[in-house]
CSV table of C-alpha atoms in Angstrom, one decimal:
chain,number,residue,atom,x,y,z
A,1,MET,CA,0.1,0.5,0.1
A,2,GLN,CA,0.9,3.7,-0.4
A,3,LEU,CA,0.0,6.6,1.8
A,4,TYR,CA,0.0,10.1,0.7
A,5,SER,CA,0.3,12.2,3.9
A,6,PHE,CA,1.8,15.8,5.4
A,7,PHE,CA,2.8,14.9,8.9
A,8,ASN,CA,0.9,17.7,10.3
A,9,SER,CA,-2.3,16.7,8.6
A,10,SER,CA,-4.3,15.7,11.3
A,11,THR,CA,-6.7,13.5,8.9
A,12,SER,CA,-3.5,11.8,7.6
A,13,TYR,CA,-2.7,11.4,11.1
A,14,ARG,CA,-6.1,9.4,11.8
A,15,VAL,CA,-5.0,7.1,9.2
A,16,ARG,CA,-1.7,6.5,10.3
A,17,ILE,CA,-3.0,5.5,13.7
A,18,ALA,CA,-5.4,3.2,12.1
A,19,LEU,CA,-2.5,1.7,10.2
A,20,ALA,CA,-0.3,1.1,13.1
A,21,LEU,CA,-3.1,-0.2,15.3
A,22,LYS,CA,-3.7,-2.9,12.8
A,23,GLY,CA,-0.1,-3.6,12.1
A,24,LEU,CA,-0.2,-2.5,8.7
A,25,THR,CA,2.4,-0.5,6.7
A,26,ALA,CA,2.2,1.3,4.0
A,27,GLN,CA,5.1,3.2,1.5
A,28,TYR,CA,4.9,6.9,2.7
A,29,HIS,CA,5.0,10.1,0.4
A,30,GLY,CA,5.1,13.4,2.0
A,31,ILE,CA,3.0,15.9,0.0
A,32,ASN,CA,3.9,19.6,1.3
A,33,LEU,CA,0.3,21.3,2.2
A,34,ARG,CA,2.4,24.4,3.1
A,35,GLN,CA,4.0,24.5,-0.6
A,36,GLY,CA,0.8,23.6,-2.2
A,37,GLU,CA,1.8,20.4,-3.4
A,38,GLN,CA,-1.7,19.1,-2.8
A,39,ARG,CA,-3.1,21.3,-5.8
A,40,SER,CA,-1.0,20.2,-8.3
A,41,GLU,CA,-2.3,18.3,-11.4
A,42,ALA,CA,-0.4,15.1,-10.1
A,43,HIS,CA,-2.2,15.1,-6.9
A,44,ARG,CA,-5.2,16.0,-8.0
A,45,ALA,CA,-5.6,13.1,-10.2
A,46,LEU,CA,-5.1,11.0,-6.7
A,47,SER,CA,-7.7,13.3,-5.0
A,48,PRO,CA,-9.9,15.3,-6.6
A,49,ILE,CA,-10.8,17.8,-3.9
A,50,GLY,CA,-6.9,18.1,-3.5
A,51,GLY,CA,-5.8,16.9,-0.1
A,52,VAL,CA,-4.5,14.2,2.1
A,53,PRO,CA,-4.8,11.3,3.0
A,54,VAL,CA,-4.7,8.9,-0.2
A,55,LEU,CA,-4.5,5.5,0.5
A,56,ILE,CA,-3.5,3.6,-3.0
A,57,ASP,CA,-4.3,-0.2,-1.7
A,58,ALA,CA,-2.5,-3.4,-2.7
A,59,GLN,CA,-4.3,-3.7,-5.9
A,60,GLY,CA,-3.9,0.0,-7.2
A,61,ASN,CA,-7.2,1.4,-6.0
A,62,THR,CA,-6.8,5.2,-5.0
A,63,MET,CA,-8.9,6.3,-2.3
A,64,THR,CA,-9.6,9.7,0.1
A,65,GLN,CA,-11.3,10.4,3.0
A,66,SER,CA,-9.5,9.6,6.3
A,67,LEU,CA,-12.8,7.8,7.5
A,68,ALA,CA,-13.6,6.3,4.3
A,69,ILE,CA,-10.1,4.9,4.3
A,70,ILE,CA,-10.0,3.5,7.7
A,71,ASP,CA,-13.2,1.8,6.9
A,72,TYR,CA,-11.9,0.0,4.4
A,73,LEU,CA,-9.0,-1.2,6.4
A,74,GLU,CA,-10.9,-2.3,9.0
A,75,GLN,CA,-13.2,-4.5,6.4
A,76,LEU,CA,-10.1,-5.7,4.8
A,77,HIS,CA,-8.5,-6.5,7.8
A,78,PRO,CA,-11.0,-6.6,10.7
A,79,HIS,CA,-8.5,-7.3,13.6
A,80,PRO,CA,-7.6,-5.7,15.9
A,81,ARG,CA,-11.2,-3.8,15.5
A,82,LEU,CA,-11.6,-0.3,15.4
A,83,LEU,CA,-15.1,-0.3,15.5
A,84,PRO,CA,-16.8,-2.6,18.0
A,85,GLN,CA,-19.2,-5.4,17.3
A,86,ASP,CA,-22.0,-4.1,19.6
A,87,PRO,CA,-24.0,-1.8,17.6
A,88,LEU,CA,-24.5,1.0,20.3
A,89,GLN,CA,-21.0,1.1,21.2
A,90,ARG,CA,-20.2,1.3,17.6
A,91,ALA,CA,-22.6,3.9,17.1
A,92,ARG,CA,-21.0,5.6,20.2
A,93,VAL,CA,-17.5,5.8,18.5
A,94,LEU,CA,-18.8,6.6,15.6
A,95,GLU,CA,-20.4,9.7,16.9
A,96,ILE,CA,-17.4,11.1,18.3
A,97,ALA,CA,-15.2,10.1,15.3
A,98,ASN,CA,-18.0,12.0,13.3
A,99,LEU,CA,-18.3,15.3,15.3
A,100,ILE,CA,-14.6,15.7,15.3
A,101,ALA,CA,-14.4,14.9,11.4
A,102,CYS,CA,-17.6,17.2,10.6
A,103,ASP,CA,-18.1,19.4,13.5
A,104,VAL,CA,-14.6,20.7,14.4
A,105,HIS,CA,-12.0,19.7,11.7
A,106,PRO,CA,-13.2,21.3,8.5
A,107,LEU,CA,-13.9,24.4,9.9
A,108,ASN,CA,-10.0,24.9,11.3
A,109,ASN,CA,-8.0,23.4,8.4
A,110,LEU,CA,-5.5,24.6,6.5
A,111,ARG,CA,-7.4,25.5,3.2
A,112,THR,CA,-10.2,27.2,5.2
A,113,LEU,CA,-8.2,29.3,7.0
A,114,CYS,CA,-6.6,30.3,3.7
A,115,TYR,CA,-9.6,31.5,2.4
A,116,LEU,CA,-10.6,33.5,5.5
A,117,ASN,CA,-6.7,35.1,5.4
A,118,GLU,CA,-6.8,35.5,1.7
A,119,THR,CA,-10.1,36.7,0.9
A,120,PHE,CA,-11.9,38.0,3.8
A,121,GLU,CA,-8.3,39.4,5.1
A,122,ILE,CA,-9.1,38.7,8.5
A,123,SER,CA,-6.6,39.5,11.3
A,124,ALA,CA,-4.1,37.2,13.4
A,125,GLU,CA,-6.5,37.8,16.3
A,126,GLN,CA,-9.6,36.9,14.0
A,127,GLN,CA,-8.0,33.8,13.3
A,128,GLY,CA,-7.1,32.4,16.6
A,129,ALA,CA,-10.6,33.6,17.8
A,130,TRP,CA,-12.2,31.4,15.3
A,131,TYR,CA,-10.0,28.8,15.5
A,132,ALA,CA,-10.7,28.8,19.4
A,133,HIS,CA,-14.3,28.8,18.9
A,134,TRP,CA,-14.8,26.0,16.9
A,135,ILE,CA,-12.4,23.9,19.3
A,136,ARG,CA,-14.1,24.9,22.5
A,137,GLU,CA,-18.4,24.3,20.6
A,138,GLY,CA,-16.7,21.0,19.2
A,139,LEU,CA,-14.3,19.6,22.4
A,140,GLY,CA,-16.8,20.8,24.8
A,141,ALA,CA,-19.4,18.6,22.9
A,142,VAL,CA,-16.7,15.6,22.6
A,143,GLU,CA,-16.4,15.9,26.6
A,144,VAL,CA,-20.0,15.4,27.2
A,145,LEU,CA,-20.2,12.5,24.9
A,146,LEU,CA,-16.5,10.7,26.5
A,147,GLN,CA,-18.5,11.4,30.1
A,148,ARG,CA,-21.4,9.3,28.7
A,149,CYS,CA,-19.3,6.8,27.5
A,150,GLY,CA,-18.1,5.5,30.8
A,151,SER,CA,-14.5,5.4,32.5
A,152,GLY,CA,-12.4,3.5,30.0
A,153,ARG,CA,-9.2,4.2,29.2
A,154,PHE,CA,-9.8,4.7,25.4
A,155,CYS,CA,-12.6,7.0,24.2
A,156,VAL,CA,-15.4,3.9,24.1
A,157,GLY,CA,-13.7,1.1,26.5
A,158,GLU,CA,-10.7,-0.2,26.9
A,159,GLU,CA,-9.4,-0.9,23.5
A,160,PRO,CA,-8.6,1.8,21.1
A,161,THR,CA,-11.4,2.8,18.2
A,162,LEU,CA,-11.9,4.8,15.5
A,163,ALA,CA,-13.0,7.5,18.2
A,164,ASP,CA,-9.2,7.8,19.8
A,165,CYS,CA,-8.0,7.8,15.8
A,166,CYS,CA,-9.8,10.7,15.6
A,167,LEU,CA,-9.8,12.8,19.0
A,168,VAL,CA,-5.7,12.6,19.4
A,169,PRO,CA,-4.6,14.4,16.0
A,170,GLN,CA,-7.5,17.0,17.0
A,171,VAL,CA,-6.1,17.6,20.6
A,172,ALA,CA,-2.3,17.5,19.0
A,173,ASN,CA,-3.9,20.3,16.5
A,174,ALA,CA,-5.6,22.4,19.5
A,175,ARG,CA,-2.4,22.1,21.5
A,176,ARG,CA,-0.5,23.3,18.6
A,177,MET,CA,-2.5,26.4,18.6
A,178,ASN,CA,-2.5,27.2,22.1
A,179,CYS,CA,-6.0,26.3,22.7
A,180,ASP,CA,-7.1,26.0,26.1
A,181,LEU,CA,-7.9,22.5,27.1
A,182,SER,CA,-8.3,22.5,31.0
A,183,ALA,CA,-12.7,22.5,30.6
A,184,TYR,CA,-12.0,18.7,29.3
A,185,PRO,CA,-10.6,16.5,32.0
A,186,ARG,CA,-11.9,13.1,30.5
A,187,LEU,CA,-10.7,14.1,27.1
A,188,TRP,CA,-7.1,15.2,28.1
A,189,GLN,CA,-7.0,11.6,30.2
A,190,VAL,CA,-7.8,9.5,27.5
A,191,TYR,CA,-5.3,11.4,25.2
A,192,LEU,CA,-2.3,11.0,27.9
A,193,HIS,CA,-3.5,7.4,27.9
A,194,CYS,CA,-3.4,7.3,23.7
A,195,LEU,CA,-0.3,9.1,23.5
A,196,GLU,CA,1.8,5.9,26.0
A,197,HIS,CA,0.4,3.4,23.1
A,198,PRO,CA,3.1,2.6,20.5
A,199,ALA,CA,0.5,2.7,17.4
A,200,PHE,CA,-0.1,6.0,18.4
A,201,ARG,CA,3.5,6.8,19.2
A,202,ALA,CA,4.5,5.8,15.5
A,203,ALA,CA,1.9,7.8,13.7
A,204,ALA,CA,3.0,11.0,15.6
A,205,PRO,CA,3.9,13.9,13.2
A,206,GLU,CA,7.3,13.9,14.4
A,207,ARG,CA,7.9,10.5,13.4
A,208,GLN,CA,6.9,11.3,10.1
A,209,PRO,CA,9.8,11.0,7.2
A,210,ASP,CA,8.3,14.6,5.6
A,211,VAL,CA,8.4,16.6,9.1
A,212,LEU,CA,9.9,19.7,9.0
B,1,MET,CA,-38.2,5.7,17.6
B,2,GLN,CA,-37.8,9.7,17.5
B,3,LEU,CA,-36.5,12.1,15.0
B,4,TYR,CA,-35.0,15.7,16.3
B,5,SER,CA,-35.2,17.4,12.8
B,6,PHE,CA,-35.4,20.6,10.9
B,7,PHE,CA,-37.3,20.4,7.6
B,8,ASN,CA,-34.1,22.5,5.7
B,9,SER,CA,-31.5,20.4,7.7
B,10,SER,CA,-29.2,18.8,5.2
B,11,THR,CA,-27.9,16.3,7.7
B,12,SER,CA,-31.4,15.7,9.0
B,13,TYR,CA,-32.3,15.3,5.4
B,14,ARG,CA,-30.0,12.6,5.3
B,15,VAL,CA,-31.3,10.8,8.0
B,16,ARG,CA,-34.9,11.0,6.9
B,17,ILE,CA,-34.0,9.6,3.3
B,18,ALA,CA,-32.1,6.4,5.3
B,19,LEU,CA,-35.5,5.7,7.5
B,20,ALA,CA,-37.6,6.1,4.2
B,21,LEU,CA,-35.2,3.8,1.9
B,22,LYS,CA,-35.3,1.2,5.1
B,23,GLY,CA,-38.9,1.3,5.6
B,24,LEU,CA,-38.6,2.8,8.7
B,25,THR,CA,-40.8,5.5,10.8
B,26,ALA,CA,-39.9,7.8,13.7
B,27,GLN,CA,-41.8,10.6,15.5
B,28,TYR,CA,-40.9,13.6,14.0
B,29,HIS,CA,-39.9,16.6,16.1
B,30,GLY,CA,-39.2,19.7,14.6
B,31,ILE,CA,-36.5,21.9,15.8
B,32,ASN,CA,-36.5,25.4,14.4
B,33,LEU,CA,-32.9,26.1,13.9
B,34,ARG,CA,-33.9,29.8,12.6
B,35,GLN,CA,-35.3,30.6,16.0
B,36,GLY,CA,-32.3,28.9,17.7
B,37,GLU,CA,-34.1,26.1,19.3
B,38,GLN,CA,-30.9,24.0,18.9
B,39,ARG,CA,-29.5,26.1,21.5
B,40,SER,CA,-31.8,25.4,24.2
B,41,GLU,CA,-30.7,23.8,27.4
B,42,ALA,CA,-33.4,21.2,26.6
B,43,HIS,CA,-31.7,20.2,23.4
B,44,ARG,CA,-28.5,20.7,24.2
B,45,ALA,CA,-29.2,17.5,26.9
B,46,LEU,CA,-29.7,15.8,23.7
B,47,SER,CA,-27.5,16.8,21.2
B,48,PRO,CA,-24.2,18.5,23.5
B,49,ILE,CA,-23.2,20.3,20.3
B,50,GLY,CA,-26.5,21.9,19.9
B,51,GLY,CA,-27.5,20.3,16.8
B,52,VAL,CA,-29.9,18.3,14.6
B,53,PRO,CA,-30.5,15.3,13.7
B,54,VAL,CA,-31.0,13.5,17.0
B,55,LEU,CA,-32.4,9.9,17.0
B,56,ILE,CA,-33.4,8.4,20.0
B,57,ASP,CA,-34.1,4.6,19.3
B,58,ALA,CA,-37.2,2.2,20.7
B,59,GLN,CA,-34.4,1.7,23.9
B,60,GLY,CA,-34.2,5.2,24.4
B,61,ASN,CA,-30.7,5.7,23.4
B,62,THR,CA,-29.8,9.0,22.1
B,63,MET,CA,-27.6,9.6,19.5
B,64,THR,CA,-26.2,12.8,17.4
B,65,GLN,CA,-24.5,13.0,13.6
B,66,SER,CA,-26.0,11.6,10.6
B,67,LEU,CA,-23.7,9.2,9.4
B,68,ALA,CA,-23.4,7.6,12.8
B,69,ILE,CA,-27.1,7.0,13.2
B,70,ILE,CA,-27.5,6.1,9.3
B,71,ASP,CA,-24.6,3.4,10.2
B,72,TYR,CA,-26.8,2.8,13.5
B,73,LEU,CA,-29.6,1.9,11.2
B,74,GLU,CA,-27.8,-0.2,8.9
B,75,GLN,CA,-26.1,-2.2,11.7
B,76,LEU,CA,-29.8,-2.7,13.2
B,77,HIS,CA,-31.9,-2.7,9.9
B,78,PRO,CA,-29.5,-4.4,7.1
B,79,HIS,CA,-32.0,-4.5,4.4
B,80,PRO,CA,-32.0,-2.8,2.2
B,81,ARG,CA,-28.3,-2.3,2.4
B,82,LEU,CA,-26.9,1.2,2.4
B,83,LEU,CA,-23.6,0.4,2.2
B,84,PRO,CA,-22.7,-2.3,-0.6
B,85,GLN,CA,-21.0,-5.7,0.7
B,86,ASP,CA,-18.1,-5.3,-1.6
B,87,PRO,CA,-15.4,-3.5,0.3
B,88,LEU,CA,-14.1,-1.2,-2.7
B,89,GLN,CA,-17.5,-0.3,-3.4
B,90,ARG,CA,-18.4,0.4,-0.1
B,91,ALA,CA,-15.3,2.8,0.4
B,92,ARG,CA,-16.5,4.5,-2.7
B,93,VAL,CA,-19.8,5.3,-1.3
B,94,LEU,CA,-18.0,5.8,1.9
B,95,GLU,CA,-15.4,8.2,0.0
B,96,ILE,CA,-18.4,10.6,-1.7
B,97,ALA,CA,-20.4,10.5,1.6
B,98,ASN,CA,-17.5,11.6,3.6
B,99,LEU,CA,-16.5,14.3,0.9
B,100,ILE,CA,-19.9,16.0,1.6
B,101,ALA,CA,-20.3,15.6,4.8
B,102,CYS,CA,-16.6,16.9,5.7
B,103,ASP,CA,-15.2,18.8,3.0
B,104,VAL,CA,-18.8,20.8,2.1
B,105,HIS,CA,-21.5,21.0,4.4
B,106,PRO,CA,-19.6,22.0,7.6
B,107,LEU,CA,-18.1,24.8,6.0
B,108,ASN,CA,-21.9,26.2,4.5
B,109,ASN,CA,-24.2,25.4,7.4
B,110,LEU,CA,-25.9,27.4,9.4
B,111,ARG,CA,-23.5,27.8,12.6
B,112,THR,CA,-20.8,28.8,10.2
B,113,LEU,CA,-22.6,31.2,7.9
B,114,CYS,CA,-23.7,33.1,11.4
B,115,TYR,CA,-20.3,33.1,12.8
B,116,LEU,CA,-18.9,34.7,9.5
B,117,ASN,CA,-21.8,37.3,10.0
B,118,GLU,CA,-22.0,38.2,13.2
B,119,THR,CA,-18.4,38.0,13.9
B,120,PHE,CA,-16.5,38.7,10.7
B,121,GLU,CA,-19.4,41.1,9.6
B,122,ILE,CA,-19.3,40.1,6.3
B,123,SER,CA,-21.2,41.6,3.5
B,124,ALA,CA,-24.1,39.4,1.3
B,125,GLU,CA,-22.0,39.6,-1.3
B,126,GLN,CA,-18.9,37.8,0.6
B,127,GLN,CA,-21.2,35.0,2.0
B,128,GLY,CA,-22.8,34.0,-1.5
B,129,ALA,CA,-19.0,34.0,-2.3
B,130,TRP,CA,-18.0,32.0,0.2
B,131,TYR,CA,-20.7,29.5,-0.1
B,132,ALA,CA,-20.2,29.1,-3.8
B,133,HIS,CA,-16.6,28.6,-3.7
B,134,TRP,CA,-16.9,25.6,-1.4
B,135,ILE,CA,-19.8,24.2,-3.4
B,136,ARG,CA,-17.5,24.7,-6.4
B,137,GLU,CA,-14.3,23.0,-4.7
B,138,GLY,CA,-16.6,20.0,-3.1
B,139,LEU,CA,-19.5,19.4,-5.7
B,140,GLY,CA,-16.5,19.5,-8.5
B,141,ALA,CA,-14.5,16.5,-6.8
B,142,VAL,CA,-18.0,14.7,-6.2
B,143,GLU,CA,-18.1,14.9,-9.8
B,144,VAL,CA,-14.9,13.5,-10.9
B,145,LEU,CA,-15.6,10.7,-8.1
B,146,LEU,CA,-19.1,10.0,-9.7
B,147,GLN,CA,-17.4,9.7,-13.3
B,148,ARG,CA,-15.0,7.3,-11.4
B,149,CYS,CA,-18.1,5.3,-10.4
B,150,GLY,CA,-19.3,4.1,-13.7
B,151,SER,CA,-22.7,5.1,-15.0
B,152,GLY,CA,-25.6,3.7,-12.6
B,153,ARG,CA,-28.7,5.2,-12.0
B,154,PHE,CA,-27.5,6.2,-8.3
B,155,CYS,CA,-24.0,7.3,-6.9
B,156,VAL,CA,-22.2,3.9,-6.9
B,157,GLY,CA,-24.3,1.1,-9.0
B,158,GLU,CA,-27.9,0.5,-9.5
B,159,GLU,CA,-29.5,0.8,-6.0
B,160,PRO,CA,-29.2,3.7,-3.6
B,161,THR,CA,-27.0,3.7,-0.9
B,162,LEU,CA,-25.3,6.5,1.5
B,163,ALA,CA,-23.9,8.3,-1.1
B,164,ASP,CA,-27.1,9.3,-2.6
B,165,CYS,CA,-28.1,10.4,1.0
B,166,CYS,CA,-25.8,12.9,1.0
B,167,LEU,CA,-25.8,14.0,-2.5
B,168,VAL,CA,-29.2,15.2,-2.6
B,169,PRO,CA,-29.3,17.3,0.5
B,170,GLN,CA,-26.5,18.9,-0.4
B,171,VAL,CA,-27.3,19.4,-3.9
B,172,ALA,CA,-30.9,20.9,-2.6
B,173,ASN,CA,-29.0,23.3,-0.7
B,174,ALA,CA,-26.9,24.4,-3.6
B,175,ARG,CA,-30.2,25.0,-5.5
B,176,ARG,CA,-31.5,26.8,-2.9
B,177,MET,CA,-28.7,29.2,-3.2
B,178,ASN,CA,-28.5,29.3,-7.0
B,179,CYS,CA,-25.1,27.9,-7.0
B,180,ASP,CA,-24.4,26.9,-10.7
B,181,LEU,CA,-24.6,23.7,-11.2
B,182,SER,CA,-24.2,23.1,-15.1
B,183,ALA,CA,-20.2,21.7,-14.5
B,184,TYR,CA,-21.6,18.3,-12.7
B,185,PRO,CA,-23.6,16.4,-15.3
B,186,ARG,CA,-23.1,13.3,-13.7
B,187,LEU,CA,-24.2,14.4,-10.3
B,188,TRP,CA,-27.0,16.1,-11.9
B,189,GLN,CA,-28.4,13.0,-13.3
B,190,VAL,CA,-27.9,11.0,-10.3
B,191,TYR,CA,-30.0,13.8,-8.4
B,192,LEU,CA,-32.5,13.6,-11.0
B,193,HIS,CA,-33.0,10.3,-10.8
B,194,CYS,CA,-33.4,10.0,-6.5
B,195,LEU,CA,-35.9,12.6,-6.9
B,196,GLU,CA,-38.0,10.3,-8.8
B,197,HIS,CA,-37.8,7.6,-5.6
B,198,PRO,CA,-40.4,7.3,-3.4
B,199,ALA,CA,-38.0,7.3,-0.1
B,200,PHE,CA,-36.2,10.9,-1.4
B,201,ARG,CA,-39.8,12.3,-2.2
B,202,ALA,CA,-41.0,11.3,1.3
B,203,ALA,CA,-37.8,12.7,2.9
B,204,ALA,CA,-37.8,16.3,1.2
B,205,PRO,CA,-38.1,19.3,3.2
B,206,GLU,CA,-41.2,20.3,1.8
B,207,ARG,CA,-43.1,17.4,3.0
B,208,GLN,CA,-42.0,17.8,6.5
B,209,PRO,CA,-44.6,18.9,9.4
B,210,ASP,CA,-42.5,21.3,10.3
B,211,VAL,CA,-41.9,23.4,6.8
B,212,LEU,CA,-42.0,27.1,6.7
């Protein structure tokens, strides 16, 4: 398999965690988002929207969208499971993963911030407030969901799931942007626990070949 | 089951289509997003982020996030399938669904537009350009993915899937905002085909009890 990724892209980071949890490897291709490599014609042939991650499977099938890629890995390599078998537990995992993937990340990703800066010409202060607003709204809701999920060491239970694959990169982003996370004690506890896990360590931005 | 929905909410619309495709019914509770009912304390007890849709299942379990809800319905009521059994076809469906759910919808939904208007005080013209930009980027990419998926009557093949549950509400939004859709012929063809299907008709905004 081949993975097109950027070390600091949180959607790439999700897939890297999932691969590591399943013990899978993929040849790494760094796509430098800061230099706009994702918008090249060559990359758009892989990802029509011009993004990372992109996975090319062993048969040469290309696919985009981190949650679709992780679901595909789950179909082909079901163990260890990243989605619980119990339908309600599974829904809890997907609820947290989708809250992060739909209600937090898209608002604060690079292409959105670029539009705000270049077209609306917002100030650095306005950008910081925008970023912190969506982190506060989103992680506040994640905290409530996590508290409802009990007191396992991971988001939902005692084993890492897709929810943790999404949580850790989002918290890493929030930390990088100096967001205050003190209002989310359960989230913070899960995050720290994940960081001790070898798969989460292997997938971390600073361990990637394209780290800047 | 009970469904908290707003007639014009495209994420609610996705779940309404899925319910109708599976022949399931849920008691309808209208949450008026224009009047801010989603931000009430009562509603936040159901949806911590203050959104729709919310599903309460027959056992009283509450869940949010349209894609998590539809996956839950798929687990409990697998037929008709909204996710193909073949892993690659399934990935194609999830790729389109997630592209719409992550890369298009969050940028143009009500709470995002409210922030831009209230905090950045953008003009109506700027809002229109923002809206059209994400539609163009997103639906342009969907069109490429659809063309790669062959020439079935629905997004992926000859039966409706989760991809169609996401496509139709997003196209409906784009039409409501007068976006130019002439560059997406395959998307348009699938959209028109879906509109002829009784489940898509039943789920349409104008058929909901809270239509304004």
